[in-house]
Amino acid sequence: MGCGSAKSSQVQNNLAPGKGPLPPALASAPRGRFGSALPPLTEGRRDFARIFFANERKVFIIAKGMPSMRPLQPTMGPSSAHIGDLSEQVAEKAAVLFIDSLTLQLTQVLNTTPDTNTLEILRDRAMAAMTVNVGIDFALHMRLMPQFLQPFFVVIVRGELEEVRIATYGFVAVTLQEVQGDRPEAKHTPYCVRLLSPNVLSRVRDGSDWEMEYHVRVVKCSTIQQAVESEVRLLREVTGTGKWETLHG
């Protein structure tokens, strides 16, 4: 089942300030930048392990030559009891499986195995960047409800590993009445936000000045993956051209 948007339903100028179905709190600034901060290293690794070993796949990659997103998570992970412990051993297991998956996917599209040092930098910085914290920071920045529903992450690789940015997707809400769904993992709203990180390959791993780009749009779907899949064509174009402004369309 696909995911429609107000734009695809021929509602004109749905992202123009003050127009369309976005509520005023979002319509006044549907895209822009805001400052965030990444969690400390240990906390970030545990956050990533929780996401990586979730029952539903939430971490994907798209690179030049890929017709669609590919999952980076294992089909089987530690038991829920181990995830609850979130020990350093679980975090290390996630790191090992993550770099193995990155290596496999990138080797397939690049037709050569990437440099080990580059892969380790990508793994460490991508793990740090994949945090729900940035979603909560966005909600607070925009004075929305302090929640970020169904977080979903896409590692976007431009060219031959020339640039890598992390797109974090989630549903946001202005009021409680906008939230639908009877289970925590199924809660959604009409508003999907994409948060785009800086280039993780060129950033010093400090994270205290993590500036994110955001873009909010109206969607008509109940899962965030459907919302992401509705703009895969744009993501695929960026991997080849490097024109990130394509995502503004």
PDB file of C-alpha atoms in Angstrom:
ATOM      1  CA  MET A   1       0.000   0.000   0.000  1.00  0.00           C
ATOM      2  CA  GLY A   2       1.426   3.346  -0.996  1.00  0.00           C
ATOM      3  CA  CYS A   3       1.482   6.558   0.901  1.00  0.00           C
ATOM      4  CA  GLY A   4      -0.101   9.646  -0.565  1.00  0.00           C
ATOM      5  CA  SER A   5       0.661  13.241   0.254  1.00  0.00           C
ATOM      6  CA  ALA A   6      -1.321  16.407  -0.014  1.00  0.00           C
ATOM      7  CA  LYS A   7       0.797  17.341  -3.005  1.00  0.00           C
ATOM      8  CA  SER A   8       0.134  14.069  -4.807  1.00  0.00           C
ATOM      9  CA  SER A   9      -3.575  14.597  -4.102  1.00  0.00           C
ATOM     10  CA  GLN A  10      -3.334  17.863  -6.043  1.00  0.00           C
ATOM     11  CA  VAL A  11      -3.587  20.151  -3.048  1.00  0.00           C
ATOM     12  CA  GLN A  12      -1.610  23.122  -4.265  1.00  0.00           C
ATOM     13  CA  ASN A  13       1.248  24.786  -2.363  1.00  0.00           C
ATOM     14  CA  ASN A  14       0.889  22.503   0.632  1.00  0.00           C
ATOM     15  CA  LEU A  15       4.349  23.498   1.830  1.00  0.00           C
ATOM     16  CA  ALA A  16       4.048  27.204   1.192  1.00  0.00           C
ATOM     17  CA  PRO A  17       4.142  29.313   4.368  1.00  0.00           C
ATOM     18  CA  GLY A  18       0.668  29.922   5.725  1.00  0.00           C
ATOM     19  CA  LYS A  19      -1.075  27.808   3.071  1.00  0.00           C
ATOM     20  CA  GLY A  20      -2.353  24.269   2.673  1.00  0.00           C
ATOM     21  CA  PRO A  21      -3.177  21.588   5.223  1.00  0.00           C
ATOM     22  CA  LEU A  22      -0.166  22.009   7.510  1.00  0.00           C
ATOM     23  CA  PRO A  23      -1.151  23.590  10.851  1.00  0.00           C
ATOM     24  CA  PRO A  24       0.118  27.149  11.424  1.00  0.00           C
ATOM     25  CA  ALA A  25       2.930  25.990  13.731  1.00  0.00           C
ATOM     26  CA  LEU A  26       4.416  24.029  10.822  1.00  0.00           C
ATOM     27  CA  ALA A  27       3.114  25.915   7.776  1.00  0.00           C
ATOM     28  CA  SER A  28       5.000  29.055   8.802  1.00  0.00           C
ATOM     29  CA  ALA A  29       8.318  27.215   8.419  1.00  0.00           C
ATOM     30  CA  PRO A  30       7.899  23.807   6.702  1.00  0.00           C
ATOM     31  CA  ARG A  31      11.629  23.557   6.024  1.00  0.00           C
ATOM     32  CA  GLY A  32      14.734  24.996   7.592  1.00  0.00           C
ATOM     33  CA  ARG A  33      17.602  24.256   9.970  1.00  0.00           C
ATOM     34  CA  PHE A  34      17.952  23.827  13.705  1.00  0.00           C
ATOM     35  CA  GLY A  35      20.716  23.024  16.145  1.00  0.00           C
ATOM     36  CA  SER A  36      20.821  19.709  17.958  1.00  0.00           C
ATOM     37  CA  ALA A  37      23.395  17.685  19.885  1.00  0.00           C
ATOM     38  CA  LEU A  38      24.338  14.033  19.765  1.00  0.00           C
ATOM     39  CA  PRO A  39      24.310  11.955  22.958  1.00  0.00           C
ATOM     40  CA  PRO A  40      27.539  10.867  24.697  1.00  0.00           C
ATOM     41  CA  LEU A  41      29.302   7.951  22.990  1.00  0.00           C
ATOM     42  CA  THR A  42      28.172   5.170  25.354  1.00  0.00           C
ATOM     43  CA  GLU A  43      24.580   6.386  25.440  1.00  0.00           C
ATOM     44  CA  GLY A  44      24.574   6.759  21.656  1.00  0.00           C
ATOM     45  CA  ARG A  45      25.805   3.192  21.121  1.00  0.00           C
ATOM     46  CA  ARG A  46      23.076   1.838  23.383  1.00  0.00           C
ATOM     47  CA  ASP A  47      20.426   3.935  21.637  1.00  0.00           C
ATOM     48  CA  PHE A  48      21.603   2.542  18.317  1.00  0.00           C
ATOM     49  CA  ALA A  49      21.540  -1.055  19.595  1.00  0.00           C
ATOM     50  CA  ARG A  50      17.947  -0.583  20.738  1.00  0.00           C
ATOM     51  CA  ILE A  51      16.988   0.658  17.258  1.00  0.00           C
ATOM     52  CA  PHE A  52      19.119  -1.868  15.373  1.00  0.00           C
ATOM     53  CA  PHE A  53      17.726  -4.907  17.172  1.00  0.00           C
ATOM     54  CA  ALA A  54      14.092  -3.756  17.117  1.00  0.00           C
ATOM     55  CA  ASN A  55      11.482  -6.226  15.886  1.00  0.00           C
ATOM     56  CA  GLU A  56      10.718  -3.989  12.902  1.00  0.00           C
ATOM     57  CA  ARG A  57      13.481  -2.910  10.546  1.00  0.00           C
ATOM     58  CA  LYS A  58      14.184   0.783  10.976  1.00  0.00           C
ATOM     59  CA  VAL A  59      17.671   1.219   9.474  1.00  0.00           C
ATOM     60  CA  PHE A  60      18.117   1.282   5.686  1.00  0.00           C
ATOM     61  CA  ILE A  61      20.675   2.376   3.117  1.00  0.00           C
ATOM     62  CA  ILE A  62      20.376   3.866  -0.349  1.00  0.00           C
ATOM     63  CA  ALA A  63      23.377   4.433  -2.601  1.00  0.00           C
ATOM     64  CA  LYS A  64      24.100   5.206  -6.234  1.00  0.00           C
ATOM     65  CA  GLY A  65      22.869   2.351  -8.398  1.00  0.00           C
ATOM     66  CA  MET A  66      20.366   0.982  -5.886  1.00  0.00           C
ATOM     67  CA  PRO A  67      16.818   0.940  -7.301  1.00  0.00           C
ATOM     68  CA  SER A  68      15.369   1.001  -3.785  1.00  0.00           C
ATOM     69  CA  MET A  69      16.345   1.163  -0.131  1.00  0.00           C
ATOM     70  CA  ARG A  70      17.947  -1.912   1.401  1.00  0.00           C
ATOM     71  CA  PRO A  71      17.712  -2.926   5.063  1.00  0.00           C
ATOM     72  CA  LEU A  72      20.889  -2.879   7.126  1.00  0.00           C
ATOM     73  CA  GLN A  73      19.510  -4.762  10.104  1.00  0.00           C
ATOM     74  CA  PRO A  74      19.861  -8.492  10.739  1.00  0.00           C
ATOM     75  CA  THR A  75      16.855 -10.771  10.396  1.00  0.00           C
ATOM     76  CA  MET A  76      17.635 -12.162  13.835  1.00  0.00           C
ATOM     77  CA  GLY A  77      19.091 -10.336  16.816  1.00  0.00           C
ATOM     78  CA  PRO A  78      19.497 -10.715  20.573  1.00  0.00           C
ATOM     79  CA  SER A  79      16.423 -11.617  22.567  1.00  0.00           C
ATOM     80  CA  SER A  80      14.223  -8.900  24.004  1.00  0.00           C
ATOM     81  CA  ALA A  81      15.611  -9.736  27.446  1.00  0.00           C
ATOM     82  CA  HIS A  82      19.128  -8.929  26.273  1.00  0.00           C
ATOM     83  CA  ILE A  83      17.935  -5.761  24.578  1.00  0.00           C
ATOM     84  CA  GLY A  84      16.435  -4.687  27.878  1.00  0.00           C
ATOM     85  CA  ASP A  85      19.851  -5.037  29.491  1.00  0.00           C
ATOM     86  CA  LEU A  86      21.498  -2.934  26.753  1.00  0.00           C
ATOM     87  CA  SER A  87      24.929  -4.010  27.924  1.00  0.00           C
ATOM     88  CA  GLU A  88      28.114  -2.966  26.172  1.00  0.00           C
ATOM     89  CA  GLN A  89      28.265  -6.494  24.740  1.00  0.00           C
ATOM     90  CA  VAL A  90      24.912  -5.941  23.012  1.00  0.00           C
ATOM     91  CA  ALA A  91      26.079  -2.552  21.716  1.00  0.00           C
ATOM     92  CA  GLU A  92      29.299  -4.107  20.399  1.00  0.00           C
ATOM     93  CA  LYS A  93      27.313  -6.882  18.707  1.00  0.00           C
ATOM     94  CA  ALA A  94      25.221  -4.216  16.969  1.00  0.00           C
ATOM     95  CA  ALA A  95      28.379  -2.393  15.848  1.00  0.00           C
ATOM     96  CA  VAL A  96      29.889  -5.574  14.378  1.00  0.00           C
ATOM     97  CA  LEU A  97      26.727  -6.555  12.503  1.00  0.00           C
ATOM     98  CA  PHE A  98      26.223  -2.985  11.299  1.00  0.00           C
ATOM     99  CA  ILE A  99      29.682  -2.660   9.742  1.00  0.00           C
ATOM    100  CA  ASP A 100      29.349  -6.128   8.196  1.00  0.00           C
ATOM    101  CA  SER A 101      26.080  -5.082   6.566  1.00  0.00           C
ATOM    102  CA  LEU A 102      27.511  -1.737   5.426  1.00  0.00           C
ATOM    103  CA  THR A 103      30.493  -3.522   3.879  1.00  0.00           C
ATOM    104  CA  LEU A 104      28.270  -5.991   2.043  1.00  0.00           C
ATOM    105  CA  GLN A 105      25.910  -3.388   0.607  1.00  0.00           C
ATOM    106  CA  LEU A 106      28.617  -0.898  -0.386  1.00  0.00           C
ATOM    107  CA  THR A 107      30.824  -3.572  -1.944  1.00  0.00           C
ATOM    108  CA  GLN A 108      27.908  -4.636  -4.131  1.00  0.00           C
ATOM    109  CA  VAL A 109      27.210  -1.144  -5.472  1.00  0.00           C
ATOM    110  CA  LEU A 110      30.823   0.078  -5.684  1.00  0.00           C
ATOM    111  CA  ASN A 111      32.178  -3.201  -7.120  1.00  0.00           C
ATOM    112  CA  THR A 112      35.064  -2.977  -4.670  1.00  0.00           C
ATOM    113  CA  THR A 113      35.462  -3.256  -0.920  1.00  0.00           C
ATOM    114  CA  PRO A 114      35.649   0.221   0.662  1.00  0.00           C
ATOM    115  CA  ASP A 115      38.662   1.230   2.724  1.00  0.00           C
ATOM    116  CA  THR A 116      38.480  -0.282   6.215  1.00  0.00           C
ATOM    117  CA  ASN A 117      39.256   3.007   7.964  1.00  0.00           C
ATOM    118  CA  THR A 118      36.509   4.802   6.020  1.00  0.00           C
ATOM    119  CA  LEU A 119      34.031   2.069   6.915  1.00  0.00           C
ATOM    120  CA  GLU A 120      34.896   2.287  10.611  1.00  0.00           C
ATOM    121  CA  ILE A 121      34.484   6.070  10.596  1.00  0.00           C
ATOM    122  CA  LEU A 122      31.158   5.706   8.799  1.00  0.00           C
ATOM    123  CA  ARG A 123      29.976   3.050  11.248  1.00  0.00           C
ATOM    124  CA  ASP A 124      30.880   5.045  14.353  1.00  0.00           C
ATOM    125  CA  ARG A 125      29.464   8.357  13.159  1.00  0.00           C
ATOM    126  CA  ALA A 126      26.332   6.845  11.631  1.00  0.00           C
ATOM    127  CA  MET A 127      25.638   4.975  14.876  1.00  0.00           C
ATOM    128  CA  ALA A 128      25.958   8.234  16.798  1.00  0.00           C
ATOM    129  CA  ALA A 129      23.705  10.106  14.356  1.00  0.00           C
ATOM    130  CA  MET A 130      20.902   7.537  14.482  1.00  0.00           C
ATOM    131  CA  THR A 131      19.217   8.738  17.635  1.00  0.00           C
ATOM    132  CA  VAL A 132      15.660   9.711  18.501  1.00  0.00           C
ATOM    133  CA  ASN A 133      17.129  12.655  20.419  1.00  0.00           C
ATOM    134  CA  VAL A 134      17.310  14.757  17.246  1.00  0.00           C
ATOM    135  CA  GLY A 135      13.601  14.148  16.663  1.00  0.00           C
ATOM    136  CA  ILE A 136      12.716  15.311  20.163  1.00  0.00           C
ATOM    137  CA  ASP A 137      15.002  18.333  19.723  1.00  0.00           C
ATOM    138  CA  PHE A 138      13.125  19.199  16.529  1.00  0.00           C
ATOM    139  CA  ALA A 139       9.739  18.883  18.237  1.00  0.00           C
ATOM    140  CA  LEU A 140      10.854  21.184  21.046  1.00  0.00           C
ATOM    141  CA  HIS A 141      12.416  23.625  18.572  1.00  0.00           C
ATOM    142  CA  MET A 142       9.099  23.880  16.701  1.00  0.00           C
ATOM    143  CA  ARG A 143       7.046  23.908  19.933  1.00  0.00           C
ATOM    144  CA  LEU A 144       5.298  20.674  19.036  1.00  0.00           C
ATOM    145  CA  MET A 145       4.344  17.803  21.315  1.00  0.00           C
ATOM    146  CA  PRO A 146       7.569  16.313  22.773  1.00  0.00           C
ATOM    147  CA  GLN A 147       7.371  13.042  20.866  1.00  0.00           C
ATOM    148  CA  PHE A 148       8.766  11.550  17.661  1.00  0.00           C
ATOM    149  CA  LEU A 149       6.699   8.624  16.437  1.00  0.00           C
ATOM    150  CA  GLN A 150       7.903   5.587  14.444  1.00  0.00           C
ATOM    151  CA  PRO A 151      11.523   6.778  14.011  1.00  0.00           C
ATOM    152  CA  PHE A 152      13.115   5.501  10.795  1.00  0.00           C
ATOM    153  CA  PHE A 153      16.663   6.002   9.482  1.00  0.00           C
ATOM    154  CA  VAL A 154      18.172   6.005   5.990  1.00  0.00           C
ATOM    155  CA  VAL A 155      21.922   6.116   5.321  1.00  0.00           C
ATOM    156  CA  ILE A 156      22.227   8.146   2.093  1.00  0.00           C
ATOM    157  CA  VAL A 157      25.494   7.568   0.227  1.00  0.00           C
ATOM    158  CA  ARG A 158      26.416  10.026  -2.513  1.00  0.00           C
ATOM    159  CA  GLY A 159      28.626   8.886  -5.373  1.00  0.00           C
ATOM    160  CA  GLU A 160      31.631   6.732  -4.506  1.00  0.00           C
ATOM    161  CA  LEU A 161      31.402   7.372  -0.757  1.00  0.00           C
ATOM    162  CA  GLU A 162      32.032  11.063  -1.412  1.00  0.00           C
ATOM    163  CA  GLU A 163      29.422  12.068   1.136  1.00  0.00           C
ATOM    164  CA  VAL A 164      27.141  10.269   3.580  1.00  0.00           C
ATOM    165  CA  ARG A 165      24.237  11.842   5.415  1.00  0.00           C
ATOM    166  CA  ILE A 166      21.664  10.283   7.729  1.00  0.00           C
ATOM    167  CA  ALA A 167      17.981  10.980   7.119  1.00  0.00           C
ATOM    168  CA  THR A 168      15.816  10.545  10.203  1.00  0.00           C
ATOM    169  CA  TYR A 169      12.071  10.281   9.608  1.00  0.00           C
ATOM    170  CA  GLY A 170       9.181  10.357  12.049  1.00  0.00           C
ATOM    171  CA  PHE A 171       5.645  11.543  12.693  1.00  0.00           C
ATOM    172  CA  VAL A 172       5.139  14.734  14.710  1.00  0.00           C
ATOM    173  CA  ALA A 173       2.075  16.414  16.181  1.00  0.00           C
ATOM    174  CA  VAL A 174       0.946  19.820  17.350  1.00  0.00           C
ATOM    175  CA  THR A 175      -1.871  18.449  19.524  1.00  0.00           C
ATOM    176  CA  LEU A 176      -2.733  15.096  21.080  1.00  0.00           C
ATOM    177  CA  GLN A 177      -5.884  14.921  18.948  1.00  0.00           C
ATOM    178  CA  GLU A 178      -3.718  14.523  15.830  1.00  0.00           C
ATOM    179  CA  VAL A 179      -2.202  11.256  17.105  1.00  0.00           C
ATOM    180  CA  GLN A 180      -3.886   8.067  15.880  1.00  0.00           C
ATOM    181  CA  GLY A 181      -3.177   4.382  16.496  1.00  0.00           C
ATOM    182  CA  ASP A 182      -3.977   1.972  19.299  1.00  0.00           C
ATOM    183  CA  ARG A 183      -0.457   0.654  19.987  1.00  0.00           C
ATOM    184  CA  PRO A 184       2.702   2.649  20.813  1.00  0.00           C
ATOM    185  CA  GLU A 185       4.567   1.340  17.753  1.00  0.00           C
ATOM    186  CA  ALA A 186       1.588   2.103  15.494  1.00  0.00           C
ATOM    187  CA  LYS A 187       0.903   5.678  16.562  1.00  0.00           C
ATOM    188  CA  HIS A 188       1.017   8.159  13.698  1.00  0.00           C
ATOM    189  CA  THR A 189      -0.100  11.631  12.635  1.00  0.00           C
ATOM    190  CA  PRO A 190      -0.733  13.390   9.302  1.00  0.00           C
ATOM    191  CA  TYR A 191       2.667  15.117   9.537  1.00  0.00           C
ATOM    192  CA  CYS A 192       5.945  13.487   8.526  1.00  0.00           C
ATOM    193  CA  VAL A 193       9.292  15.179   9.070  1.00  0.00           C
ATOM    194  CA  ARG A 194      12.630  14.373   7.454  1.00  0.00           C
ATOM    195  CA  LEU A 195      15.701  15.437   9.435  1.00  0.00           C
ATOM    196  CA  LEU A 196      18.932  15.468   7.430  1.00  0.00           C
ATOM    197  CA  SER A 197      22.289  15.301   9.187  1.00  0.00           C
ATOM    198  CA  PRO A 198      25.550  16.940   8.103  1.00  0.00           C
ATOM    199  CA  ASN A 199      28.015  14.810   6.130  1.00  0.00           C
ATOM    200  CA  VAL A 200      29.075  12.240   8.728  1.00  0.00           C
ATOM    201  CA  LEU A 201      32.343  11.515   6.906  1.00  0.00           C
ATOM    202  CA  SER A 202      33.602  15.071   7.357  1.00  0.00           C
ATOM    203  CA  ARG A 203      32.407  15.818  10.873  1.00  0.00           C
ATOM    204  CA  VAL A 204      34.564  15.665  13.970  1.00  0.00           C
ATOM    205  CA  ARG A 205      32.875  13.262  16.396  1.00  0.00           C
ATOM    206  CA  ASP A 206      31.896  15.862  18.918  1.00  0.00           C
ATOM    207  CA  GLY A 207      28.249  16.336  18.075  1.00  0.00           C
ATOM    208  CA  SER A 208      27.765  19.418  20.240  1.00  0.00           C
ATOM    209  CA  ASP A 209      26.987  21.613  17.200  1.00  0.00           C
ATOM    210  CA  TRP A 210      24.987  19.138  15.137  1.00  0.00           C
ATOM    211  CA  GLU A 211      22.996  21.289  12.693  1.00  0.00           C
ATOM    212  CA  MET A 212      20.113  19.478  11.034  1.00  0.00           C
ATOM    213  CA  GLU A 213      18.005  20.346   8.003  1.00  0.00           C
ATOM    214  CA  TYR A 214      14.300  19.606   8.296  1.00  0.00           C
ATOM    215  CA  HIS A 215      11.354  19.286   5.932  1.00  0.00           C
ATOM    216  CA  VAL A 216       7.764  18.651   7.061  1.00  0.00           C
ATOM    217  CA  ARG A 217       4.997  17.426   4.777  1.00  0.00           C
ATOM    218  CA  VAL A 218       1.464  16.123   5.017  1.00  0.00           C
ATOM    219  CA  VAL A 219       1.062  12.401   4.354  1.00  0.00           C
ATOM    220  CA  LYS A 220      -1.845   9.985   4.173  1.00  0.00           C
ATOM    221  CA  CYS A 221      -0.421   6.767   5.564  1.00  0.00           C
ATOM    222  CA  SER A 222      -0.170   4.965   8.877  1.00  0.00           C
ATOM    223  CA  THR A 223       3.454   3.772   8.777  1.00  0.00           C
ATOM    224  CA  ILE A 224       6.574   5.857   8.439  1.00  0.00           C
ATOM    225  CA  GLN A 225       8.102   3.382   5.991  1.00  0.00           C
ATOM    226  CA  GLN A 226       5.276   4.110   3.568  1.00  0.00           C
ATOM    227  CA  ALA A 227       6.030   7.818   3.908  1.00  0.00           C
ATOM    228  CA  VAL A 228       9.733   7.236   3.223  1.00  0.00           C
ATOM    229  CA  GLU A 229       9.070   4.972   0.249  1.00  0.00           C
ATOM    230  CA  SER A 230       6.974   7.725  -1.322  1.00  0.00           C
ATOM    231  CA  GLU A 231      10.138   9.811  -1.787  1.00  0.00           C
ATOM    232  CA  VAL A 232      12.656   7.089  -2.653  1.00  0.00           C
ATOM    233  CA  ARG A 233      12.847   8.462  -6.197  1.00  0.00           C
ATOM    234  CA  LEU A 234      14.192  11.734  -4.793  1.00  0.00           C
ATOM    235  CA  LEU A 235      16.661   9.937  -2.522  1.00  0.00           C
ATOM    236  CA  ARG A 236      17.880   7.859  -5.450  1.00  0.00           C
ATOM    237  CA  GLU A 237      18.412  10.995  -7.529  1.00  0.00           C
ATOM    238  CA  VAL A 238      20.478  12.614  -4.782  1.00  0.00           C
ATOM    239  CA  THR A 239      22.840   9.627  -4.583  1.00  0.00           C
ATOM    240  CA  GLY A 240      23.818  10.228  -8.198  1.00  0.00           C
ATOM    241  CA  THR A 241      23.734  14.011  -8.536  1.00  0.00           C
ATOM    242  CA  GLY A 242      24.647  15.173  -5.040  1.00  0.00           C
ATOM    243  CA  LYS A 243      22.013  17.900  -5.365  1.00  0.00           C
ATOM    244  CA  TRP A 244      20.460  17.802  -1.914  1.00  0.00           C
ATOM    245  CA  GLU A 245      18.076  20.593  -2.874  1.00  0.00           C
ATOM    246  CA  THR A 246      16.227  17.897  -4.844  1.00  0.00           C
ATOM    247  CA  LEU A 247      14.711  16.856  -1.518  1.00  0.00           C
ATOM    248  CA  HIS A 248      13.031  20.257  -1.211  1.00  0.00           C
ATOM    249  CA  GLY A 249      10.604  19.385  -3.992  1.00  0.00           C
TER     250      GLY A 249
END
